[in-house]
Amino acid sequence: MYIPTLDDVLAGRERIDPYIHRTPVLTSRILNELTGAELFFKCENLQKAGAFKARGAANAVFGLSHEQAKKGVATHSSGNHGTCLSYAAGRRGIPCTVVMPRTAPQAKKDAVRGYGGRVVECEPSTSSREKVFAEVVGETGAEFVHPYNDHRVIAGQATCSAELIEQVESLDALVAPIGGGGMISGTCLALSHLAPQVKIYAAEPEQADDAYRSFRAGHIIADDAPDTVADGLKVPLKELTWHFVRNYVTDIQTASEQEIVDAMKLIWKRLKIVMEPSSAVPLATVLKNPEVFAGKRVGIIITGGNVDLEKLPWN
Amino acid sequence: MYIPTLDDVLAGRERIDPYIHRTPVLTSRILNELTGAELFFKCENLQKAGAFKARGAANAVFGLSHEQAKKGVATHSSGNHGTCLSYAAGRRGIPCTVVMPRTAPQAKKDAVRGYGGRVVECEPSTSSREKVFAEVVGETGAEFVHPYNDHRVIAGQATCSAELIEQVESLDALVAPIGGGGMISGTCLALSHLAPQVKIYAAEPEQADDAYRSFRAGHIIADDAPDTVADGLKVPLKELTWHFVRNYVTDIQTASEQEIVDAMKLIWKRLKIVMEPSSAVPLATVLKNPEVFAGKRVGIIITGGNVDLEKLPWN
């Protein structure tokens, strides 16, 4: 297992610079008063294709050799990674195939196609997904880019917190959501080298708390059918992300469904940004654990903004 | 009638700097492709108190003498100006009274109170509003800060486009919504001195097109009971704002209710920001007049983000 290094992050930053936004950092006096902390929201919902995953996807796509690039890339994802890989492949002008359950939301399929990617449907089961995906790779010779258990992807995600510490001085802590652990691993990778004094907290839904339980058990525990409004956070940790979580995360905190929706609405109302339920879990945990964050300068990663405007969780 | 000058803008910028955000400028490749123009969205929905009006209100409040400040400020507004004046007064620690029709949305009254201001209700008629407002000023000796027909307010709003031309080089045009004309007047004031080559367009709802008709008639025409989803744009021009509109605006363009709602949803979906229907009118007019804007670098002012998340116009 190759562990990405600071050099990978610095090379990735240069590589993806033309294809991603340097996203703004927002603050709110009212949210500071509510939490007793000084919060700095890194708005990756304003990132290309609407999610931080454009960083990792672009780093993987633009790092391919000319020969490999011609064969294109492939992944299985019904979430932002599929959209972002399609975006990055489109920018390089190479083929991208995303395997998705036929039951995935139409909007997600349209998003992949909107950036020029091809959607191949499978049955909503792991076995079907693996079978169909193997066929796709067999036919095309496409390079598999895993949503998070991939050193190129993690090095790409690391550019987000590398940027944040240039935008905000002397942070005490950083809180990011945790699903498969790609963003958290990138955060650990960047900060362990560039700002080791910053404590890293992961935020997870109670109803998909496999990382929380893994962290306490000391080994990976997978969830049994997690179900949460934060649908970006249902996937389990893998070897590479577990390496970073185990070694660099200070703590993992959880929030209930209601706490997540309340925090989401608070951010929409106060920061005036459109973001996903998954991105609200960090504020929910900060509100829930004032003793940990009060008086501190805390970075919060708003991971994505791809939400169905017709189906908001409070309507 | 005192016409504010560039010196007023520069002094205002220094005066309000500690109390406002330097708001970010967002771009979208997809919106550029849709319009054929290069669009730069100045996000005043991310401004303090959620609207550009925090600039003008802060300039008026922090420009008051110590003696006057002790007596506080007052205005009549059921919109963002009331909220923003309350915000600015709160920052200076002086009293603020906002006269509002008792029929105004509870959320607007709560917003004023949330920043420490006092709400005094009147009947929903001009005569009642003027009577009640005269009483308030009589009792308190508060300084009247008009929502837009006030040189201090216009000089404050001018700081928005002064900032924008520092953030984005060589703009060809700038489009802002027009209601009473405060933002447009500030834009004219700043750009006529700092970037006279930038053409200024005003965007107005068809169903509240008094500025459009005034511009063509050559004199102020008031609307007869305007009704539009862009509720921030129902108010008429006044002498001071008419001065700037008449002398510096290149054209005024209008959009239908459906075009406004479509543009609003497009911005929410693509820029991932929460903003008001009023703020969507400029994009609606840019989409409607490609021959005017195609190939140009166009600044668009997103004026505010205070919208009822439970009552979105597409739900």
XYZ file of C-alpha atoms in Angstrom:
630
model
C 0.000 0.000 0.000
C 1.562 3.292 -1.125
C 1.117 6.150 1.376
C 1.019 9.529 -0.432
C 3.566 12.134 0.689
C 3.803 15.921 0.938
C 5.516 15.899 -2.472
C 2.423 14.217 -3.924
C 0.284 17.004 -2.466
C 2.508 19.785 -3.830
C 2.702 18.143 -7.251
C -1.074 17.636 -7.187
C -1.674 21.279 -6.369
C 0.243 22.384 -9.419
C -1.366 19.713 -11.580
C -4.994 20.572 -10.751
C -4.652 24.333 -10.373
C -6.105 25.172 -13.827
C -9.155 22.963 -13.272
C -10.368 23.851 -9.768
C -11.499 26.936 -7.867
C -9.589 28.366 -4.927
C -12.792 28.312 -2.863
C -13.625 31.161 -0.487
C -13.695 30.959 3.314
C -16.848 32.354 4.940
C -17.440 33.483 8.506
C -20.524 34.416 10.534
C -20.580 36.444 13.735
C -23.880 34.811 14.661
C -22.556 31.257 14.223
C -19.492 32.250 16.250
C -21.746 33.478 19.042
C -23.815 30.284 18.891
C -20.773 28.019 19.169
C -18.430 30.169 21.279
C -15.749 29.347 18.706
C -14.307 31.270 15.764
C -15.453 29.318 12.722
C -13.960 29.440 9.220
C -16.046 27.652 6.598
C -14.048 26.380 3.601
C -16.680 26.337 0.882
C -16.015 23.334 -1.338
C -19.704 23.403 -2.241
C -18.530 26.274 -4.471
C -15.896 23.986 -6.013
C -16.041 22.890 -9.677
C -18.805 20.295 -10.127
C -20.044 21.273 -6.673
C -17.768 19.192 -4.459
C -14.217 18.868 -3.086
C -14.012 15.581 -4.980
C -13.159 17.580 -8.105
C -9.691 17.944 -6.534
C -8.949 14.245 -6.156
C -10.573 13.356 -9.466
C -8.585 16.021 -11.334
C -5.363 14.876 -9.678
C -5.978 11.279 -10.788
C -7.089 12.206 -14.324
C -4.324 14.705 -15.095
C -1.688 12.427 -13.597
C -2.382 9.684 -16.177
C 0.108 8.912 -18.915
C -0.953 9.827 -22.438
C -1.387 6.113 -23.291
C -3.527 5.363 -20.246
C -5.504 8.588 -20.668
C -6.618 7.510 -24.142
C -8.342 4.486 -22.594
C -10.114 6.742 -20.129
C -11.170 6.355 -16.512
C -13.930 4.457 -14.748
C -15.442 4.326 -11.290
C -18.489 3.162 -9.394
C -20.208 5.932 -7.489
C -23.744 7.223 -7.240
C -22.460 10.392 -5.586
C -20.163 13.336 -6.147
C -17.109 11.285 -7.116
C -18.808 10.070 -10.280
C -19.809 13.607 -11.241
C -16.378 15.011 -10.424
C -14.510 12.260 -12.292
C -16.708 12.970 -15.307
C -15.921 16.689 -14.933
C -12.155 16.080 -14.771
C -12.174 13.601 -17.668
C -14.190 16.105 -19.697
C -11.590 18.796 -19.043
C -8.850 16.453 -20.283
C -11.037 15.266 -23.126
C -10.874 11.565 -22.296
C -13.623 8.934 -21.807
C -15.199 8.401 -18.399
C -17.547 5.578 -17.402
C -19.465 5.591 -14.124
C -21.227 2.419 -12.953
C -24.345 3.276 -10.935
C -27.273 1.311 -9.541
C -30.299 1.778 -11.821
C -32.079 2.977 -8.665
C -29.714 5.982 -8.290
C -31.380 9.428 -8.522
C -31.909 10.634 -12.102
C -30.218 13.918 -11.154
C -26.971 12.067 -10.354
C -27.038 10.252 -13.692
C -27.757 13.514 -15.515
C -24.874 15.222 -13.704
C -22.382 12.597 -14.921
C -23.738 12.858 -18.471
C -23.800 16.645 -18.260
C -19.999 16.654 -18.034
C -19.684 14.167 -20.883
C -19.359 10.928 -18.907
C -21.103 7.644 -19.702
C -23.385 6.002 -17.135
C -23.610 2.197 -17.049
C -26.335 0.880 -14.777
C -26.113 -2.145 -12.497
C -28.460 -3.754 -10.010
C -28.422 -2.198 -6.535
C -26.143 -4.912 -5.103
C -22.391 -5.141 -4.511
C -22.121 -8.336 -6.535
C -23.868 -6.811 -9.560
C -21.823 -3.618 -9.280
C -18.529 -5.553 -9.189
C -19.576 -7.752 -12.097
C -20.678 -4.852 -14.304
C -17.661 -2.778 -13.353
C -15.271 -5.627 -14.240
C -16.945 -5.866 -17.642
C -16.553 -2.116 -18.236
C -12.855 -2.186 -17.383
C -12.400 -5.360 -19.452
C -13.949 -3.718 -22.521
C -12.356 -0.293 -22.253
C -9.094 -0.817 -20.388
C -10.122 2.277 -18.410
C -8.161 3.239 -15.302
C -10.121 2.615 -12.105
C -10.236 5.697 -9.891
C -11.659 4.668 -6.521
C -13.779 7.333 -4.791
C -11.405 7.542 -1.817
C -9.147 4.512 -1.294
C -6.636 5.841 -3.858
C -3.412 7.718 -3.087
C -3.911 10.058 -6.085
C -7.384 10.964 -4.890
C -6.253 11.521 -1.306
C -3.326 13.704 -2.442
C -5.844 15.747 -4.441
C -8.236 16.173 -1.518
C -5.236 17.249 0.586
C -4.958 20.428 -1.489
C -8.144 21.704 0.198
C -6.720 22.080 3.705
C -3.340 23.109 2.253
C -5.260 26.052 0.745
C -7.261 26.709 3.918
C -4.223 27.203 6.141
C -2.962 29.817 3.669
C -6.338 31.602 3.838
C -6.741 31.449 7.640
C -3.878 31.937 10.080
C -3.213 29.852 13.197
C -6.150 27.459 13.223
C -6.473 25.365 16.381
C -8.677 22.673 14.888
C -10.289 21.492 11.686
C -13.530 19.513 11.399
C -14.546 17.576 8.293
C -17.258 14.996 7.629
C -16.191 11.358 7.407
C -17.669 8.705 5.134
C -15.075 6.638 3.313
C -12.441 8.985 4.705
C -11.051 10.599 1.564
C -11.357 14.201 2.731
C -10.207 13.399 6.257
C -7.220 11.444 4.917
C -6.248 14.325 2.640
C -6.602 16.692 5.583
C -4.365 14.472 7.733
C -1.836 14.195 4.913
C -1.601 17.960 4.372
C -1.766 19.143 7.972
C 0.547 16.510 9.477
C 3.279 18.073 7.295
C 2.224 21.708 6.952
C 0.454 22.478 10.254
C 0.870 19.587 12.706
C -0.434 21.710 15.580
C -3.952 21.767 14.087
C -6.141 19.101 15.697
C -8.225 17.133 13.209
C -11.771 16.058 14.104
C -14.032 13.880 11.978
C -17.813 14.352 12.066
C -20.145 11.437 11.342
C -23.891 10.750 11.419
C -24.973 8.573 14.376
C -26.873 6.452 11.879
C -23.735 5.715 9.846
C -21.128 5.639 12.619
C -18.806 2.933 11.339
C -15.762 5.225 11.466
C -16.639 6.238 15.033
C -16.857 2.597 16.078
C -13.755 1.627 14.093
C -11.776 4.450 15.722
C -12.730 3.187 19.193
C -12.266 -0.497 18.349
C -8.858 0.053 16.705
C -9.820 -1.817 13.537
C -12.178 -1.242 10.596
C -15.813 -2.028 11.342
C -18.261 -1.817 8.438
C -21.814 -0.575 8.919
C -24.754 -2.843 8.436
C -27.058 -0.911 6.045
C -26.436 2.645 7.275
C -29.310 5.059 6.691
C -28.891 8.811 7.051
C -29.958 12.088 5.428
C -26.197 12.680 4.981
C -26.164 10.239 2.088
C -22.593 11.078 1.100
C -21.335 9.487 4.305
C -22.697 5.940 4.119
C -19.566 4.302 2.674
C -17.048 2.440 4.870
C -13.367 3.150 5.572
C -10.754 1.229 3.543
C -7.113 0.343 4.277
C -5.582 3.588 3.029
C -8.062 5.962 4.659
C -7.985 3.892 7.853
C -4.203 4.443 7.955
C -4.710 8.218 8.132
C -7.700 8.118 10.471
C -5.953 5.813 12.932
C -2.724 7.815 12.973
C -3.713 11.465 12.697
C -7.335 12.053 13.780
C -7.785 13.495 17.278
C -11.369 12.332 17.655
C -14.531 11.349 15.784
C -17.809 12.890 16.936
C -21.344 12.016 15.843
C -24.642 13.879 15.372
C -28.262 12.771 15.107
C -30.395 13.183 11.986
C -32.285 16.109 13.543
C -29.047 17.794 14.624
C -27.706 17.442 11.073
C -30.812 18.938 9.447
C -30.911 21.779 12.008
C -27.245 22.584 11.341
C -27.836 22.445 7.589
C -30.706 24.908 7.794
C -28.654 27.167 10.086
C -25.857 27.283 7.484
C -28.261 27.980 4.608
C -29.863 30.760 6.627
C -26.715 32.356 8.060
C -24.042 31.712 5.429
C -26.466 31.918 2.478
C -24.976 28.912 0.769
C -26.522 25.808 -0.783
C -24.851 22.711 0.660
C -25.509 19.035 1.288
C -26.654 17.409 4.524
C -23.262 15.664 4.712
C -21.574 19.071 4.888
C -23.651 20.050 7.918
C -22.409 17.252 10.177
C -19.280 19.180 11.303
C -21.276 22.211 12.513
C -23.717 19.825 14.219
C -20.862 18.218 16.162
C -19.283 21.596 16.997
C -22.625 22.807 18.395
C -22.879 19.561 20.368
C -19.370 19.669 21.895
C -18.791 23.294 22.984
C -16.284 22.195 25.650
C -14.012 20.942 22.855
C -14.230 23.945 20.506
C -15.130 27.036 22.592
C -12.500 29.780 22.302
C -10.765 27.962 19.448
C -10.198 28.945 15.814
C -11.889 26.117 13.949
C -11.855 25.355 10.235
C -14.911 23.542 8.871
C -14.967 21.907 5.451
C -18.243 22.391 3.586
C -17.697 19.397 1.346
C -20.379 19.715 -1.321
C -23.429 21.520 -2.632
C -25.162 19.003 -4.876
C -28.594 18.785 -3.314
C -32.056 18.370 -4.818
C -33.624 21.834 -4.478
C -37.068 20.277 -4.806
C -36.544 17.920 -1.877
C -35.046 19.866 1.016
C -35.016 17.904 4.286
C -37.006 20.564 6.146
C -39.806 20.741 3.576
C -29.810 68.160 -3.274
C -26.263 67.066 -2.422
C -24.663 64.742 -4.996
C -22.125 62.424 -3.320
C -18.595 62.469 -4.735
C -15.681 60.052 -5.143
C -14.255 61.432 -1.881
C -17.460 60.373 -0.119
C -16.996 56.855 -1.508
C -13.350 56.632 -0.434
C -14.137 58.012 3.023
C -17.063 55.599 3.272
C -14.892 52.648 2.366
C -12.524 53.388 5.207
C -15.392 54.103 7.606
C -17.284 50.855 7.044
C -14.343 48.526 6.491
C -14.436 46.988 10.007
C -18.166 46.252 9.784
C -18.615 44.647 6.370
C -17.301 41.650 4.439
C -15.190 41.953 1.298
C -17.574 39.585 -0.478
C -16.258 36.944 -2.894
C -16.760 36.916 -6.655
C -18.004 33.599 -8.072
C -17.875 32.271 -11.627
C -19.439 29.314 -13.428
C -18.264 27.776 -16.677
C -21.765 26.457 -17.282
C -23.426 29.861 -16.821
C -20.790 31.358 -19.129
C -21.655 28.781 -21.777
C -25.372 29.454 -21.344
C -24.990 33.208 -21.788
C -21.998 33.382 -24.135
C -20.591 35.998 -21.760
C -17.959 35.830 -19.021
C -19.917 36.426 -15.828
C -18.533 37.565 -12.466
C -21.032 37.344 -9.622
C -20.370 39.764 -6.755
C -21.970 37.966 -3.828
C -23.519 40.576 -1.550
C -25.901 37.867 -0.372
C -22.827 36.831 1.650
C -22.586 40.372 3.069
C -23.198 41.144 6.769
C -26.919 40.917 7.538
C -27.317 39.213 4.169
C -27.484 42.219 1.844
C -25.418 44.997 0.211
C -27.524 47.456 2.207
C -25.224 46.818 5.173
C -22.748 49.045 3.320
C -24.974 52.109 3.022
C -26.452 51.631 6.478
C -23.008 51.334 8.077
C -21.795 54.413 6.218
C -24.736 56.451 7.511
C -24.535 55.122 11.079
C -20.765 55.474 11.542
C -20.761 58.919 9.937
C -23.034 60.361 12.632
C -21.695 62.817 15.191
C -21.450 61.561 18.765
C -24.381 63.787 19.770
C -26.613 62.612 16.953
C -25.579 58.993 17.409
C -26.839 59.045 21.011
C -30.357 59.785 19.719
C -30.098 56.853 17.325
C -31.384 56.220 13.831
C -34.787 55.436 12.350
C -36.200 54.306 9.038
C -39.279 52.807 7.431
C -38.572 49.581 5.560
C -40.049 46.126 5.540
C -36.995 44.856 3.657
C -33.232 44.534 3.945
C -32.581 48.192 4.744
C -34.380 47.900 8.081
C -32.399 44.776 8.973
C -29.113 46.295 7.848
C -29.687 49.599 9.649
C -30.417 47.596 12.798
C -27.202 45.635 12.237
C -25.102 48.794 11.789
C -26.687 50.571 14.768
C -26.068 47.470 16.853
C -22.396 47.508 15.899
C -22.136 51.135 16.999
C -24.260 50.446 20.048
C -26.919 53.085 19.344
C -30.741 52.858 19.199
C -32.474 51.951 15.928
C -36.208 52.119 15.228
C -37.772 50.596 12.130
C -41.367 51.431 11.219
C -43.034 48.512 9.443
C -46.570 47.685 8.373
C -48.106 45.222 10.860
C -48.694 43.009 7.793
C -44.933 42.672 7.116
C -43.524 39.104 7.355
C -42.713 38.013 10.919
C -39.253 36.952 9.716
C -38.455 40.567 8.721
C -39.547 41.879 12.135
C -37.517 39.169 13.861
C -34.459 40.052 11.762
C -34.574 43.708 12.878
C -35.017 42.651 16.516
C -32.315 40.018 16.158
C -29.737 42.779 15.645
C -31.109 44.808 18.563
C -33.413 47.189 16.698
C -36.923 48.191 17.722
C -39.889 47.553 15.429
C -42.823 49.975 15.509
C -45.826 48.822 13.527
C -48.079 50.978 11.357
C -51.046 50.293 9.131
C -50.168 49.141 5.599
C -50.725 52.598 4.092
C -48.398 55.464 3.204
C -50.373 57.923 5.344
C -50.204 55.696 8.420
C -46.507 54.995 7.867
C -45.674 58.709 7.591
C -47.759 59.565 10.652
C -46.212 56.844 12.826
C -42.720 57.594 11.548
C -43.110 61.320 12.352
C -44.132 60.361 15.884
C -41.076 58.115 16.301
C -38.695 60.844 15.151
C -40.542 63.400 17.308
C -40.139 61.263 20.419
C -36.570 60.085 19.887
C -34.903 62.756 17.768
C -33.504 59.837 15.780
C -31.715 60.505 12.475
C -33.759 59.395 9.470
C -31.777 57.122 7.169
C -33.761 56.677 3.958
C -33.391 53.232 2.300
C -31.876 54.746 -0.848
C -32.610 58.438 -1.450
C -29.746 59.442 0.869
C -26.226 60.497 -0.225
C -24.613 58.643 2.714
C -26.407 55.449 1.755
C -25.521 55.777 -1.922
C -21.856 56.463 -1.109
C -21.911 53.306 1.011
C -23.457 51.169 -1.739
C -20.808 52.550 -4.104
C -18.132 50.646 -2.188
C -19.506 47.385 -3.661
C -18.548 48.052 -7.282
C -15.378 49.868 -6.151
C -14.415 46.515 -4.606
C -15.546 44.503 -7.618
C -13.298 46.310 -10.105
C -10.346 45.519 -7.827
C -11.338 41.840 -7.794
C -12.044 41.518 -11.549
C -9.952 43.205 -14.232
C -11.276 44.999 -17.299
C -15.007 44.499 -17.001
C -17.013 45.576 -20.052
C -20.354 45.845 -18.286
C -22.054 45.586 -14.917
C -25.662 44.579 -14.306
C -27.512 45.256 -11.060
C -31.176 45.063 -10.085
C -33.086 48.327 -9.807
C -35.849 49.130 -7.337
C -35.460 52.499 -5.646
C -32.077 52.774 -7.329
C -29.691 52.799 -4.369
C -27.362 50.086 -5.645
C -27.460 51.354 -9.220
C -26.750 54.913 -8.056
C -23.808 53.727 -5.968
C -22.555 51.768 -8.964
C -22.828 54.840 -11.195
C -21.096 56.981 -8.586
C -18.138 54.600 -8.209
C -17.672 53.541 -11.817
C -18.151 56.980 -13.402
C -14.988 57.972 -11.517
C -13.015 54.735 -11.229
C -13.919 52.813 -14.407
C -15.960 54.997 -16.766
C -15.527 52.516 -19.624
C -17.747 49.943 -17.835
C -21.311 50.115 -19.172
C -23.957 50.024 -16.445
C -27.211 48.128 -17.016
C -30.161 48.030 -14.635
C -32.387 44.941 -14.437
C -36.028 45.259 -13.414
C -39.090 42.987 -13.171
C -41.657 43.588 -15.958
C -44.294 43.718 -13.239
C -42.539 46.581 -11.422
C -41.038 48.440 -14.388
C -41.348 52.042 -13.207
C -37.613 52.690 -13.660
C -37.763 51.235 -17.179
C -40.652 53.526 -18.083
C -39.099 56.517 -16.323
C -35.835 55.994 -18.195
C -37.663 56.049 -21.526
C -39.974 58.912 -20.598
C -37.151 61.087 -19.259
C -38.909 61.767 -15.949
C -39.842 59.761 -12.852
C -42.943 57.609 -13.278
C -44.217 55.780 -10.197
C -45.760 52.311 -10.444
C -49.366 51.717 -9.641
C -49.313 48.819 -7.151
C -46.400 46.802 -8.551
C -46.538 43.076 -7.820
C -43.541 40.804 -8.345
C -41.738 37.845 -6.763
C -38.727 40.201 -6.650
C -40.242 41.983 -3.668
C -37.152 44.065 -2.994
C -37.695 45.957 -6.244
C -41.187 47.392 -5.811
C -40.143 50.838 -4.574
C -39.990 53.880 -6.891
C -37.034 56.069 -7.900
C -36.476 59.350 -6.031
C -34.719 62.599 -7.013
C -31.220 61.545 -6.008
C -31.299 58.054 -7.512
C -33.020 59.412 -10.640
C -30.073 61.795 -11.060
C -27.661 58.848 -11.333
C -29.952 56.639 -13.433
C -30.651 59.422 -15.932
C -27.011 60.420 -16.316
C -24.993 57.196 -16.087
C -27.100 54.124 -16.894
C -26.643 52.703 -20.410
C -29.958 50.858 -20.447
C -32.656 49.287 -18.292
C -33.857 45.796 -19.232
C -36.779 43.832 -17.823
C -37.636 40.182 -17.152
C -40.884 38.294 -16.576
C -41.768 36.557 -13.305
C -41.049 33.134 -14.808
C -37.709 34.305 -16.203
C -36.762 35.642 -12.758
C -37.654 32.402 -10.958
C -35.842 30.306 -13.605
C -32.708 32.461 -13.270
C -32.916 32.245 -9.476
C -33.068 28.461 -9.552
C -30.216 28.349 -12.068
C -28.025 30.392 -9.706
C -28.912 28.252 -6.685
C -28.144 25.118 -8.667
C -24.952 26.261 -10.386
C -23.389 28.765 -7.961
C -24.656 26.950 -4.831
C -25.701 30.156 -3.142
C -28.883 31.203 -1.362
C -30.130 34.480 -2.829
C -33.308 36.493 -3.257
C -35.533 36.652 -6.335
C -34.522 40.315 -6.723
C -30.907 39.222 -7.166
C -31.847 36.930 -10.051
C -33.239 39.675 -12.292
C -29.796 40.608 -13.735
C -29.041 37.050 -14.889
C -32.568 36.824 -16.301
C -31.971 39.942 -18.413
C -28.495 38.766 -19.491
C -29.981 35.447 -20.655
C -32.678 37.403 -22.478
C -30.352 39.839 -24.296
C -27.401 37.767 -25.575
C -26.729 40.261 -28.373
C -25.865 42.848 -25.731
C -23.653 40.736 -23.488
C -22.174 37.883 -25.590
C -18.367 37.937 -25.627
C -18.270 40.562 -22.857
C -16.869 40.433 -19.315
C -19.934 41.178 -17.225
C -20.168 41.858 -13.495
C -23.453 40.902 -11.824
C -24.412 42.106 -8.362
C -26.136 39.433 -6.255
C -27.758 41.948 -3.941
C -29.109 39.857 -1.090
C -29.784 36.445 0.387
C -32.591 36.961 2.852
C -35.237 34.563 1.587
C -37.766 32.367 3.364
C -36.324 28.838 3.033
C -39.781 27.391 3.699
C -41.371 29.283 0.801
C -39.155 28.968 -2.265
C -40.822 30.210 -5.441
C -40.382 26.873 -7.238
C -41.984 24.807 -4.459
